[in-house]
């Protein structure tokens, strides 16, 4: 659409109060000096949680709780309006729009309370109110500093299927609607501020993209509008080599690949909604993670190649609140269908399996699930294997909740020999026992299962083993090495 378009998304903490919203407006305003900007917003921090709470309270008939929650929402947003908007007419106008949205939420909650039933569709309508407020607030803050800006409802621009609560975008339709709605605004130099998290079906019914989905909104729009780049403004400096709470020497990575970012988003770091990179990786549109509280820092850039280093490893992640489930017994050697039965049971329990490992002797199959899913999974497994347990073909189904997954992540681990060896000896030297191991054939994630109490030691040991506290030196960078060799 335009060579010079940035899509900028602001998360809930980056829009936490009037001051944060003003800071976000400054960031957008500055970027418009160099080109066009489409802003995408989350709800103000904590607002979506409160809306969802109100929805569930109304399903229980607790309208007192609902009015407490909506009063708080009104008051928070009203305070932001008073703080941000100096023009009296504008204030009145915004307050009226706020009232109208609160009124809609209240009547949806009343309807829910009457029926004592919260439908997924109603939950979508209630939980999306926060973005409708925050888009109006950021647009007003921009107007306050003399820019043209307009709040745009994503129901007009992002087309999705009809899965309430986890809708998937339809890119060609989105491309068409987004261009039709946003191009005229950009042409007259008005900054669109689009509600994140929200979409609508082809016939206009509101949907949401899942919790944390406004990251996804930003990349959907970026892809649909052929943006130059997408910037996710948040409250951390970017993607770090490790959780700084575990290792104080953690460093912000300058550049990582889509694969690495997806791995890190999934395992531990949780910086991005897991689907965020899907719309942009094919088109190769770079995505930045930057800190709206320190906009002078450059953040992390996510690209196709991700600035590979010869060191191979880019980051270490850790995941707790996970449970190891083992299905085992000598009888399962050669017993066909055990794996199929195990994972069918897990699927029937609605469980997301995080890691799988089986030894070649086939004595047991172990896998890891979120601890919250473990009881349900075990119940399904016991039912599925009831006969095999009775006949002692399967001897045990065991559960170990005191574990953690630590993963070593990096694109260049593929084909870099010795990384597994170094990982194991670093832990071996410290007398740390590894319970299970998994490496996908993609080779950019080597995952270890260890006792939870050892997690900090393991993460520290691996971070220092691979020298992640230092920037990769000139000679460690694959690109500079090729450049030195005259390859390009
Ligand atoms: N406000 C939504 C949520 O809290 C979407 C987002 O923040 O990305 O899940
Ligand atoms: Mg988020």
CSV table of C-alpha atoms and ligand atoms in Angstrom, one decimal:
chain,number,residue,atom,x,y,z
A,1,UNK,CA,0.0,0.0,0.0
A,2,UNK,CA,2.7,2.5,1.0
A,3,UNK,CA,6.4,2.1,1.2
A,4,UNK,CA,6.6,4.2,4.2
A,5,UNK,CA,4.0,2.9,6.6
A,6,UNK,CA,4.6,1.8,10.2
A,7,UNK,CA,2.0,-0.1,12.3
A,8,UNK,CA,2.6,0.7,16.0
A,9,UNK,CA,0.9,-1.3,18.7
A,10,UNK,CA,0.7,-0.1,22.3
A,11,UNK,CA,0.1,-2.7,25.1
A,12,UNK,CA,-1.9,-2.2,28.2
A,13,UNK,CA,0.9,-1.0,30.4
A,14,UNK,CA,2.0,1.4,27.7
A,15,UNK,CA,-1.5,2.9,28.0
A,16,UNK,CA,-1.8,2.5,31.8
A,17,UNK,CA,-2.9,6.0,32.6
A,18,UNK,CA,-3.1,9.5,31.1
A,19,UNK,CA,0.6,10.1,31.4
A,20,UNK,CA,1.4,6.8,29.6
A,21,UNK,CA,-1.2,7.6,26.9
A,22,UNK,CA,0.5,11.0,26.4
A,23,UNK,CA,3.8,9.3,26.0
A,24,UNK,CA,2.4,6.9,23.4
A,25,UNK,CA,0.9,9.9,21.5
A,26,UNK,CA,4.4,11.5,21.5
A,27,UNK,CA,5.9,8.3,20.1
A,28,UNK,CA,3.3,8.2,17.3
A,29,UNK,CA,3.7,11.9,16.6
A,30,UNK,CA,7.4,11.6,16.3
A,31,UNK,CA,7.1,8.7,13.9
A,32,UNK,CA,4.8,10.7,11.6
A,33,UNK,CA,7.7,13.0,10.8
A,34,UNK,CA,9.3,10.1,8.8
A,35,UNK,CA,6.2,8.5,7.3
A,36,UNK,CA,2.7,7.2,7.8
A,37,UNK,CA,1.6,5.6,11.0
A,38,UNK,CA,-1.4,3.3,11.9
A,39,UNK,CA,-1.7,2.9,15.7
A,40,UNK,CA,-3.2,-0.2,17.2
A,41,UNK,CA,-4.2,-0.3,20.9
A,42,UNK,CA,-4.8,-2.7,23.7
A,43,UNK,CA,-7.1,-1.8,26.5
A,44,UNK,CA,-5.7,0.2,29.4
A,45,UNK,CA,-3.9,-2.2,31.8
A,46,UNK,CA,-6.2,-4.4,33.8
A,47,UNK,CA,-9.4,-3.3,32.0
A,48,UNK,CA,-10.0,-6.5,30.0
A,49,UNK,CA,-9.6,-8.6,33.1
A,50,UNK,CA,-12.2,-6.5,34.9
A,51,UNK,CA,-14.6,-6.7,32.0
A,52,UNK,CA,-14.3,-10.4,31.9
A,53,UNK,CA,-14.9,-10.5,35.6
A,54,UNK,CA,-18.0,-8.5,35.2
A,55,UNK,CA,-19.2,-10.9,32.5
A,56,UNK,CA,-18.7,-13.9,34.7
A,57,UNK,CA,-20.3,-12.1,37.7
A,58,UNK,CA,-23.4,-11.4,35.6
A,59,UNK,CA,-23.7,-15.1,34.6
A,60,UNK,CA,-24.0,-15.8,38.4
A,61,UNK,CA,-26.6,-13.0,38.7
A,62,UNK,CA,-24.3,-10.8,40.8
A,63,UNK,CA,-25.3,-7.4,39.4
A,64,UNK,CA,-23.8,-5.7,42.4
A,65,UNK,CA,-20.4,-6.9,41.5
A,66,UNK,CA,-21.1,-5.8,37.9
A,67,UNK,CA,-22.0,-2.2,38.9
A,68,UNK,CA,-18.9,-2.0,41.1
A,69,UNK,CA,-16.7,-3.1,38.2
A,70,UNK,CA,-18.4,-0.8,35.6
A,71,UNK,CA,-18.2,2.2,38.1
A,72,UNK,CA,-14.5,1.6,38.4
A,73,UNK,CA,-14.1,1.4,34.6
A,74,UNK,CA,-16.0,4.6,34.1
A,75,UNK,CA,-14.0,6.4,36.8
A,76,UNK,CA,-10.6,5.4,35.4
A,77,UNK,CA,-11.4,6.4,31.9
A,78,UNK,CA,-13.1,9.6,33.1
A,79,UNK,CA,-9.9,10.5,35.0
A,80,UNK,CA,-7.9,9.9,31.8
A,81,UNK,CA,-10.2,12.1,29.8
A,82,UNK,CA,-9.9,15.0,32.2
A,83,UNK,CA,-6.2,14.7,32.3
A,84,UNK,CA,-5.7,14.4,28.6
A,85,UNK,CA,-8.2,16.6,27.0
A,86,UNK,CA,-8.3,20.4,27.5
A,87,UNK,CA,-11.0,21.3,25.0
A,88,UNK,CA,-14.3,21.4,26.8
A,89,UNK,CA,-16.4,20.3,23.8
A,90,UNK,CA,-14.1,17.4,23.1
A,91,UNK,CA,-14.3,16.4,26.8
A,92,UNK,CA,-18.1,16.4,26.7
A,93,UNK,CA,-18.1,14.4,23.5
A,94,UNK,CA,-15.7,11.8,24.8
A,95,UNK,CA,-17.5,11.4,28.1
A,96,UNK,CA,-20.7,10.8,26.2
A,97,UNK,CA,-19.0,8.1,24.1
A,98,UNK,CA,-17.6,6.6,27.3
A,99,UNK,CA,-21.1,6.6,28.9
A,100,UNK,CA,-22.6,5.0,25.8
A,101,UNK,CA,-20.0,2.1,25.8
A,102,UNK,CA,-20.5,1.6,29.6
A,103,UNK,CA,-24.2,1.5,29.0
A,104,UNK,CA,-23.8,-1.2,26.3
A,105,UNK,CA,-21.7,-3.3,28.7
A,106,UNK,CA,-24.2,-2.8,31.5
A,107,UNK,CA,-27.1,-4.0,29.4
A,108,UNK,CA,-25.2,-7.0,28.1
A,109,UNK,CA,-24.5,-7.9,31.7
A,110,UNK,CA,-28.1,-7.4,32.7
A,111,UNK,CA,-29.2,-9.7,29.8
A,112,UNK,CA,-26.7,-12.3,30.9
A,113,UNK,CA,-27.9,-12.1,34.5
A,114,UNK,CA,-31.5,-12.6,33.5
A,115,UNK,CA,-30.7,-15.7,31.5
A,116,UNK,CA,-27.9,-16.8,33.9
A,117,UNK,CA,-26.0,-17.7,30.8
A,118,UNK,CA,-22.9,-16.1,29.3
A,119,UNK,CA,-22.6,-16.9,25.6
A,120,UNK,CA,-19.2,-16.7,23.9
A,121,UNK,CA,-20.7,-14.0,21.7
A,122,UNK,CA,-21.7,-11.9,24.7
A,123,UNK,CA,-18.3,-12.4,26.3
A,124,UNK,CA,-16.7,-11.1,23.1
A,125,UNK,CA,-18.9,-8.0,23.1
A,126,UNK,CA,-18.3,-7.3,26.8
A,127,UNK,CA,-14.5,-8.0,26.9
A,128,UNK,CA,-13.8,-5.8,23.9
A,129,UNK,CA,-15.1,-2.6,25.4
A,130,UNK,CA,-11.6,-1.7,26.8
A,131,UNK,CA,-10.1,-1.3,23.4
A,132,UNK,CA,-13.0,0.9,22.2
A,133,UNK,CA,-12.2,3.3,25.1
A,134,UNK,CA,-8.5,3.3,24.7
A,135,UNK,CA,-8.5,3.9,21.0
A,136,UNK,CA,-10.7,7.0,21.6
A,137,UNK,CA,-8.3,8.2,24.3
A,138,UNK,CA,-5.1,7.9,22.2
A,139,UNK,CA,-6.8,9.6,19.3
A,140,UNK,CA,-7.8,12.5,21.6
A,141,UNK,CA,-4.3,12.7,23.0
A,142,UNK,CA,-3.0,13.0,19.4
A,143,UNK,CA,-5.5,15.7,18.5
A,144,UNK,CA,-4.6,17.5,21.7
A,145,UNK,CA,-1.0,17.8,20.4
A,146,UNK,CA,-2.3,19.2,17.1
A,147,UNK,CA,-2.4,16.1,15.0
A,148,UNK,CA,-5.3,14.7,13.0
A,149,UNK,CA,-6.3,11.4,14.4
A,150,UNK,CA,-9.4,9.2,14.3
A,151,UNK,CA,-10.4,6.2,16.4
A,152,UNK,CA,-11.3,3.3,14.2
A,153,UNK,CA,-13.3,0.2,15.2
A,154,UNK,CA,-11.5,-2.9,14.1
A,155,UNK,CA,-14.9,-4.4,13.2
A,156,UNK,CA,-14.6,-2.3,10.1
A,157,UNK,CA,-11.2,-3.4,9.1
A,158,UNK,CA,-10.2,-6.9,10.4
A,159,UNK,CA,-12.4,-9.7,8.9
A,160,UNK,CA,-12.3,-13.0,10.8
A,161,UNK,CA,-14.0,-16.4,10.9
A,162,UNK,CA,-16.8,-16.8,13.4
A,163,UNK,CA,-14.9,-18.4,16.3
A,164,UNK,CA,-15.9,-16.4,19.3
A,165,UNK,CA,-13.0,-15.8,21.6
A,166,UNK,CA,-10.3,-17.0,19.3
A,167,UNK,CA,-11.2,-15.8,15.8
A,168,UNK,CA,-8.8,-16.3,12.9
A,169,UNK,CA,-8.3,-13.5,10.4
A,170,UNK,CA,-9.2,-13.7,6.7
A,171,UNK,CA,-6.4,-11.9,5.1
A,172,UNK,CA,-7.7,-11.1,1.6
A,173,UNK,CA,-11.0,-9.7,3.0
A,174,UNK,CA,-9.1,-7.8,5.6
A,175,UNK,CA,-6.8,-6.3,3.0
A,176,UNK,CA,-9.7,-5.1,1.1
A,177,UNK,CA,-11.6,-3.5,4.0
A,178,UNK,CA,-8.5,-2.2,5.8
A,179,UNK,CA,-7.4,-0.4,2.6
A,180,UNK,CA,-10.9,1.0,1.9
A,181,UNK,CA,-11.2,2.3,5.5
A,182,UNK,CA,-7.7,3.4,6.3
A,183,UNK,CA,-6.1,4.6,3.0
A,184,UNK,CA,-8.4,7.7,2.8
A,185,UNK,CA,-7.5,8.7,6.4
A,186,UNK,CA,-3.8,8.3,5.7
A,187,UNK,CA,-4.2,10.2,2.4
A,188,UNK,CA,-5.5,13.2,4.3
A,189,UNK,CA,-2.8,12.8,7.0
A,190,UNK,CA,-5.1,11.6,9.7
A,191,UNK,CA,-3.7,9.0,12.0
A,192,UNK,CA,-5.9,6.0,12.4
A,193,UNK,CA,-6.0,4.5,15.9
A,194,UNK,CA,-7.5,1.0,15.6
A,195,UNK,CA,-8.9,-1.1,18.4
A,196,UNK,CA,-6.7,-4.2,18.9
A,197,UNK,CA,-8.0,-7.6,19.9
A,198,UNK,CA,-11.2,-7.1,17.9
A,199,UNK,CA,-12.4,-8.3,14.5
A,200,UNK,CA,-15.7,-9.0,12.8
A,201,UNK,CA,-17.1,-11.8,10.6
A,202,UNK,CA,-17.9,-11.0,7.0
A,203,UNK,CA,-21.4,-10.0,7.9
A,204,UNK,CA,-20.2,-7.7,10.7
A,205,UNK,CA,-20.6,-9.7,13.9
A,206,UNK,CA,-17.9,-8.7,16.5
A,207,UNK,CA,-15.3,-11.3,17.4
A,208,UNK,CA,-12.1,-11.3,19.4
A,209,UNK,CA,-8.7,-12.8,18.6
A,210,UNK,CA,-7.9,-14.3,22.1
A,211,UNK,CA,-6.3,-12.9,25.2
A,212,UNK,CA,-3.3,-10.7,24.3
A,213,UNK,CA,-4.6,-10.6,20.8
A,214,UNK,CA,-3.8,-7.0,20.0
A,215,UNK,CA,-0.2,-8.0,19.0
A,216,UNK,CA,-1.9,-10.2,16.5
A,217,UNK,CA,-4.1,-7.3,15.3
A,218,UNK,CA,-1.0,-5.3,14.6
A,219,UNK,CA,0.7,-7.9,12.4
A,220,UNK,CA,-2.6,-8.7,10.7
A,221,UNK,CA,-3.0,-5.0,9.8
A,222,UNK,CA,0.7,-4.7,8.9
A,223,UNK,CA,0.4,-7.6,6.5
A,224,UNK,CA,-2.9,-6.4,5.0
A,225,UNK,CA,-1.5,-2.9,4.4
A,226,UNK,CA,2.0,-4.0,3.3
A,227,UNK,CA,3.6,-2.0,6.1
A,228,UNK,CA,7.3,-1.4,6.1
A,229,UNK,CA,7.6,-2.5,9.7
A,230,UNK,CA,5.6,-3.2,12.8
A,231,UNK,CA,6.5,-1.9,16.3
A,232,UNK,CA,5.1,-3.5,19.4
A,233,UNK,CA,5.5,-1.0,22.2
A,234,UNK,CA,5.6,-2.6,25.6
A,235,UNK,CA,7.1,-2.2,29.1
A,236,UNK,CA,10.3,-4.2,28.5
A,237,UNK,CA,13.4,-3.3,26.4
A,238,UNK,CA,12.9,-6.2,24.0
A,239,UNK,CA,13.6,-9.9,24.0
A,240,UNK,CA,16.2,-10.8,26.5
A,241,UNK,CA,18.7,-13.7,26.5
A,242,UNK,CA,17.1,-15.0,29.7
A,243,UNK,CA,14.6,-13.9,32.4
A,244,UNK,CA,16.5,-11.2,34.3
A,245,UNK,CA,14.9,-12.4,37.5
A,246,UNK,CA,16.8,-15.6,37.1
A,247,UNK,CA,20.1,-14.2,35.7
A,248,UNK,CA,20.9,-10.6,36.4
A,249,UNK,CA,23.4,-10.6,33.4
A,250,UNK,CA,20.5,-11.0,31.0
A,251,UNK,CA,21.0,-8.9,27.8
A,252,UNK,CA,18.5,-7.5,25.3
A,253,UNK,CA,19.0,-9.2,21.9
A,254,UNK,CA,19.4,-6.8,19.0
A,255,UNK,CA,18.0,-9.1,16.4
A,256,UNK,CA,16.3,-12.5,16.3
A,257,UNK,CA,14.5,-14.5,13.7
A,258,UNK,CA,10.8,-15.2,13.4
A,259,UNK,CA,11.5,-18.8,14.4
A,260,UNK,CA,13.5,-17.8,17.5
A,261,UNK,CA,10.8,-15.3,18.5
A,262,UNK,CA,8.1,-17.8,18.1
A,263,UNK,CA,10.0,-20.3,20.2
A,264,UNK,CA,10.6,-17.7,22.9
A,265,UNK,CA,7.0,-16.4,22.7
A,266,UNK,CA,5.8,-20.0,23.4
A,267,UNK,CA,8.3,-21.1,26.0
A,268,UNK,CA,8.6,-18.8,28.9
A,269,UNK,CA,9.2,-15.3,27.7
A,270,UNK,CA,5.6,-14.8,26.7
A,271,UNK,CA,6.3,-11.4,25.1
A,272,UNK,CA,4.1,-11.9,22.1
A,273,UNK,CA,0.8,-13.5,21.4
A,274,UNK,CA,1.8,-16.9,19.9
A,275,UNK,CA,0.2,-16.2,16.6
A,276,UNK,CA,1.7,-12.8,16.2
A,277,UNK,CA,4.4,-13.6,13.6
A,278,UNK,CA,2.3,-15.7,11.3
A,279,UNK,CA,0.9,-12.9,9.1
A,280,UNK,CA,4.2,-11.2,8.6
A,281,UNK,CA,6.9,-14.0,8.3
A,282,UNK,CA,6.0,-14.9,4.7
A,283,UNK,CA,6.2,-11.3,3.6
A,284,UNK,CA,9.3,-10.7,5.6
A,285,UNK,CA,8.0,-7.6,7.4
A,286,UNK,CA,10.2,-6.8,10.4
A,287,UNK,CA,8.6,-6.6,13.8
A,288,UNK,CA,10.2,-4.6,16.6
A,289,UNK,CA,9.7,-5.0,20.3
A,290,UNK,CA,10.4,-1.8,22.1
A,291,UNK,CA,9.9,-0.1,25.4
A,292,UNK,CA,7.5,2.8,25.4
A,293,UNK,CA,9.0,3.9,28.8
A,294,UNK,CA,12.5,4.1,27.2
A,295,UNK,CA,11.9,4.9,23.6
A,296,UNK,CA,15.5,5.9,23.2
A,297,UNK,CA,16.6,2.3,23.4
A,298,UNK,CA,16.5,0.4,20.1
A,299,UNK,CA,14.7,-2.8,21.3
A,300,UNK,CA,14.8,-6.1,19.5
A,301,UNK,CA,14.2,-6.5,15.8
A,302,UNK,CA,12.6,-9.7,14.5
A,303,UNK,CA,13.4,-10.7,10.9
A,304,UNK,CA,13.6,-13.7,8.7
A,305,UNK,CA,17.4,-14.3,9.2
A,306,UNK,CA,17.6,-12.8,12.7
A,307,UNK,CA,21.3,-11.9,12.5
A,308,UNK,CA,22.7,-15.4,13.1
A,309,UNK,CA,25.7,-15.9,15.3
A,310,UNK,CA,28.2,-18.7,15.2
A,311,UNK,CA,27.7,-19.3,18.8
A,312,UNK,CA,24.4,-20.9,17.8
A,313,UNK,CA,22.5,-20.3,21.0
A,314,UNK,CA,20.6,-17.0,21.3
A,315,UNK,CA,18.6,-17.4,24.5
A,316,UNK,CA,17.6,-19.7,27.4
A,317,UNK,CA,14.0,-19.9,28.5
A,318,UNK,CA,12.4,-21.6,31.5
A,319,UNK,CA,8.9,-22.7,32.1
A,320,UNK,CA,7.4,-23.7,35.5
A,321,UNK,CA,3.9,-24.7,36.5
A,322,UNK,CA,4.2,-27.7,34.3
A,323,UNK,CA,3.8,-31.4,35.1
A,324,UNK,CA,5.5,-34.5,33.7
A,325,UNK,CA,3.2,-37.5,33.0
A,326,UNK,CA,4.7,-40.9,32.3
A,327,UNK,CA,3.0,-43.9,30.9
A,328,UNK,CA,5.2,-46.9,31.3
A,329,UNK,CA,5.9,-50.5,32.0
A,330,UNK,CA,7.9,-53.3,30.3
A,331,UNK,CA,4.8,-54.6,28.6
A,332,UNK,CA,4.5,-51.6,26.4
A,333,UNK,CA,7.6,-52.5,24.4
A,334,UNK,CA,6.2,-53.4,21.1
A,335,UNK,CA,2.6,-52.9,22.2
A,336,UNK,CA,1.2,-51.1,19.2
A,337,UNK,CA,-0.9,-48.0,19.5
A,338,UNK,CA,0.4,-46.9,23.0
A,339,UNK,CA,1.5,-43.5,21.7
A,340,UNK,CA,-1.7,-43.0,19.8
A,341,UNK,CA,-3.8,-43.9,22.8
A,342,UNK,CA,-1.8,-41.7,25.1
A,343,UNK,CA,-2.1,-38.6,23.0
A,344,UNK,CA,-5.7,-39.2,22.0
A,345,UNK,CA,-6.5,-39.3,25.8
A,346,UNK,CA,-4.6,-36.0,26.2
A,347,UNK,CA,-6.5,-34.5,23.3
A,348,UNK,CA,-9.8,-35.7,24.7
A,349,UNK,CA,-8.9,-33.9,27.9
A,350,UNK,CA,-8.4,-30.7,25.9
A,351,UNK,CA,-4.8,-30.6,27.0
A,352,UNK,CA,-2.0,-28.8,25.2
A,353,UNK,CA,1.1,-31.0,25.2
A,354,UNK,CA,4.2,-29.0,25.6
A,355,UNK,CA,7.0,-31.6,25.2
A,356,UNK,CA,7.2,-35.3,24.4
A,357,UNK,CA,10.0,-37.8,24.9
A,358,UNK,CA,10.2,-41.5,24.4
A,359,UNK,CA,13.3,-43.7,24.8
A,360,UNK,CA,14.0,-46.0,21.9
A,361,UNK,CA,13.5,-49.1,24.1
A,362,UNK,CA,10.0,-47.9,24.4
A,363,UNK,CA,9.6,-48.6,28.1
A,364,UNK,CA,7.9,-45.4,28.7
A,365,UNK,CA,6.4,-42.4,27.1
A,366,UNK,CA,6.6,-39.1,29.0
A,367,UNK,CA,5.1,-35.8,28.2
A,368,UNK,CA,4.6,-32.4,29.8
A,369,UNK,CA,1.4,-30.4,30.2
A,370,UNK,CA,0.4,-27.2,32.0
A,371,UNK,CA,-0.1,-28.2,35.6
A,372,UNK,CA,-3.7,-27.0,35.4
A,373,UNK,CA,-4.4,-29.6,32.8
A,374,UNK,CA,-2.8,-32.5,34.6
A,375,UNK,CA,-5.7,-33.9,36.7
A,376,UNK,CA,-8.0,-34.0,33.6
A,377,UNK,CA,-5.3,-35.6,31.5
A,378,UNK,CA,-4.6,-38.3,34.1
A,379,UNK,CA,-8.3,-39.2,34.4
A,380,UNK,CA,-8.6,-39.6,30.6
A,381,UNK,CA,-5.4,-41.7,30.6
A,382,UNK,CA,-6.6,-44.0,33.3
A,383,UNK,CA,-9.8,-44.6,31.5
A,384,UNK,CA,-8.1,-45.2,28.1
A,385,UNK,CA,-5.6,-47.6,29.6
A,386,UNK,CA,-8.0,-49.3,32.1
A,387,UNK,CA,-7.7,-52.7,30.4
A,388,UNK,CA,-4.0,-52.5,29.8
A,389,UNK,CA,-3.4,-51.5,33.5
A,390,UNK,CA,-5.6,-54.5,34.6
A,391,UNK,CA,-3.5,-56.8,32.4
A,392,UNK,CA,-0.3,-55.2,33.6
A,393,UNK,CA,0.6,-54.4,30.0
A,394,UNK,CA,0.9,-50.8,31.2
A,395,UNK,CA,2.3,-50.8,34.8
A,396,UNK,CA,2.1,-47.2,35.8
A,397,UNK,CA,0.8,-43.8,34.9
A,398,UNK,CA,2.8,-41.4,37.1
A,399,UNK,CA,2.7,-37.7,37.7
A,400,UNK,CA,5.5,-35.3,38.7
A,401,UNK,CA,4.6,-31.7,39.2
A,402,UNK,CA,7.9,-30.7,40.7
A,403,UNK,CA,9.7,-30.1,37.4
A,404,UNK,CA,10.6,-27.3,35.0
A,405,UNK,CA,11.4,-27.1,31.3
A,406,UNK,CA,14.5,-25.2,30.3
A,407,UNK,CA,15.1,-24.7,26.6
A,408,UNK,CA,18.2,-23.6,24.7
A,409,UNK,CA,17.0,-21.6,21.7
A,410,UNK,CA,18.7,-20.5,18.5
A,411,UNK,CA,18.3,-20.9,14.7
A,412,UNK,CA,22.0,-21.6,14.2
A,413,UNK,CA,21.9,-24.5,16.6
A,414,UNK,CA,20.9,-26.4,13.5
A,415,UNK,CA,24.0,-27.8,12.1
A,416,UNK,CA,26.3,-26.3,14.8
A,417,UNK,CA,27.8,-29.4,16.4
A,418,UNK,CA,28.5,-29.7,20.0
A,419,UNK,CA,25.7,-27.6,21.5
A,420,UNK,CA,24.0,-30.6,23.1
A,421,UNK,CA,27.4,-31.8,24.3
A,422,UNK,CA,28.2,-28.5,25.9
A,423,UNK,CA,24.7,-28.3,27.5
A,424,UNK,CA,25.0,-31.7,29.1
A,425,UNK,CA,28.5,-31.2,30.3
A,426,UNK,CA,27.8,-27.8,31.8
A,427,UNK,CA,25.0,-29.5,33.8
A,428,UNK,CA,27.0,-32.6,34.5
A,429,UNK,CA,29.9,-30.6,36.0
A,430,UNK,CA,27.4,-29.2,38.5
A,431,UNK,CA,26.0,-32.6,39.3
A,432,UNK,CA,22.6,-31.7,37.8
A,433,UNK,CA,20.4,-34.6,36.7
A,434,UNK,CA,18.4,-34.3,33.5
A,435,UNK,CA,15.1,-36.1,33.7
A,436,UNK,CA,14.2,-36.0,30.0
A,437,UNK,CA,15.3,-34.3,26.8
A,438,UNK,CA,13.6,-33.3,23.6
A,439,UNK,CA,14.9,-31.7,20.4
A,440,UNK,CA,12.7,-31.0,17.5
A,441,UNK,CA,14.0,-31.9,14.1
A,442,UNK,CA,14.0,-28.2,13.4
A,443,UNK,CA,16.9,-28.1,15.8
A,444,UNK,CA,16.3,-24.6,17.1
A,445,UNK,CA,15.1,-25.7,20.5
A,446,UNK,CA,16.8,-28.2,22.8
A,447,UNK,CA,14.5,-28.7,25.8
A,448,UNK,CA,15.5,-30.3,29.1
A,449,UNK,CA,13.3,-31.4,31.9
A,450,UNK,CA,14.8,-30.9,35.3
A,451,UNK,CA,13.7,-30.7,38.9
A,452,UNK,CA,12.0,-27.4,39.5
A,453,UNK,CA,14.2,-26.5,42.5
A,454,UNK,CA,17.3,-26.6,40.2
A,455,UNK,CA,15.8,-24.2,37.6
A,456,UNK,CA,17.8,-21.1,38.6
A,457,UNK,CA,21.1,-23.1,38.7
A,458,UNK,CA,20.4,-24.7,35.3
A,459,UNK,CA,19.5,-21.4,33.6
A,460,UNK,CA,22.5,-19.6,35.0
A,461,UNK,CA,24.9,-22.5,34.1
A,462,UNK,CA,23.7,-22.5,30.5
A,463,UNK,CA,23.6,-18.7,30.1
A,464,UNK,CA,27.2,-18.5,31.1
A,465,UNK,CA,28.3,-21.7,29.2
A,466,UNK,CA,27.2,-20.1,26.0
A,467,UNK,CA,28.5,-16.6,26.9
A,468,UNK,CA,25.2,-15.0,26.5
A,469,UNK,CA,26.0,-12.1,28.8
A,470,UNK,CA,28.4,-10.9,26.1
A,471,UNK,CA,27.3,-9.5,22.8
A,472,UNK,CA,28.4,-11.8,20.0
A,473,UNK,CA,31.7,-10.4,18.8
A,474,UNK,CA,32.5,-9.4,15.3
A,475,UNK,CA,34.0,-12.8,14.6
A,476,UNK,CA,31.1,-14.6,16.1
A,477,UNK,CA,28.7,-13.0,13.7
A,478,UNK,CA,28.0,-15.2,10.7
A,479,UNK,CA,27.2,-12.2,8.6
A,480,UNK,CA,30.5,-10.3,9.4
A,481,UNK,CA,32.4,-13.5,8.9
A,482,UNK,CA,31.0,-13.9,5.4
A,483,UNK,CA,31.6,-10.2,4.8
A,484,UNK,CA,35.2,-10.6,5.8
A,485,UNK,CA,35.5,-13.6,3.5
A,486,UNK,CA,34.1,-11.4,0.7
A,487,UNK,CA,31.0,-13.4,0.2
A,488,UNK,CA,29.0,-10.2,0.3
B,1,LIG,N1,-6.9,-6.3,26.0
B,1,LIG,C1,-6.8,-7.7,25.5
B,1,LIG,C2,-6.3,-8.6,26.7
B,1,LIG,O1,-6.0,-8.1,27.7
B,1,LIG,C3,-5.9,-7.8,24.3
B,1,LIG,C4,-4.5,-7.4,24.5
B,1,LIG,O2,-4.2,-6.7,25.5
B,1,LIG,O3,-3.7,-7.7,23.6
B,1,LIG,O4,-6.2,-9.8,26.5
B,2,LIG,MG1,0.1,-8.3,25.5
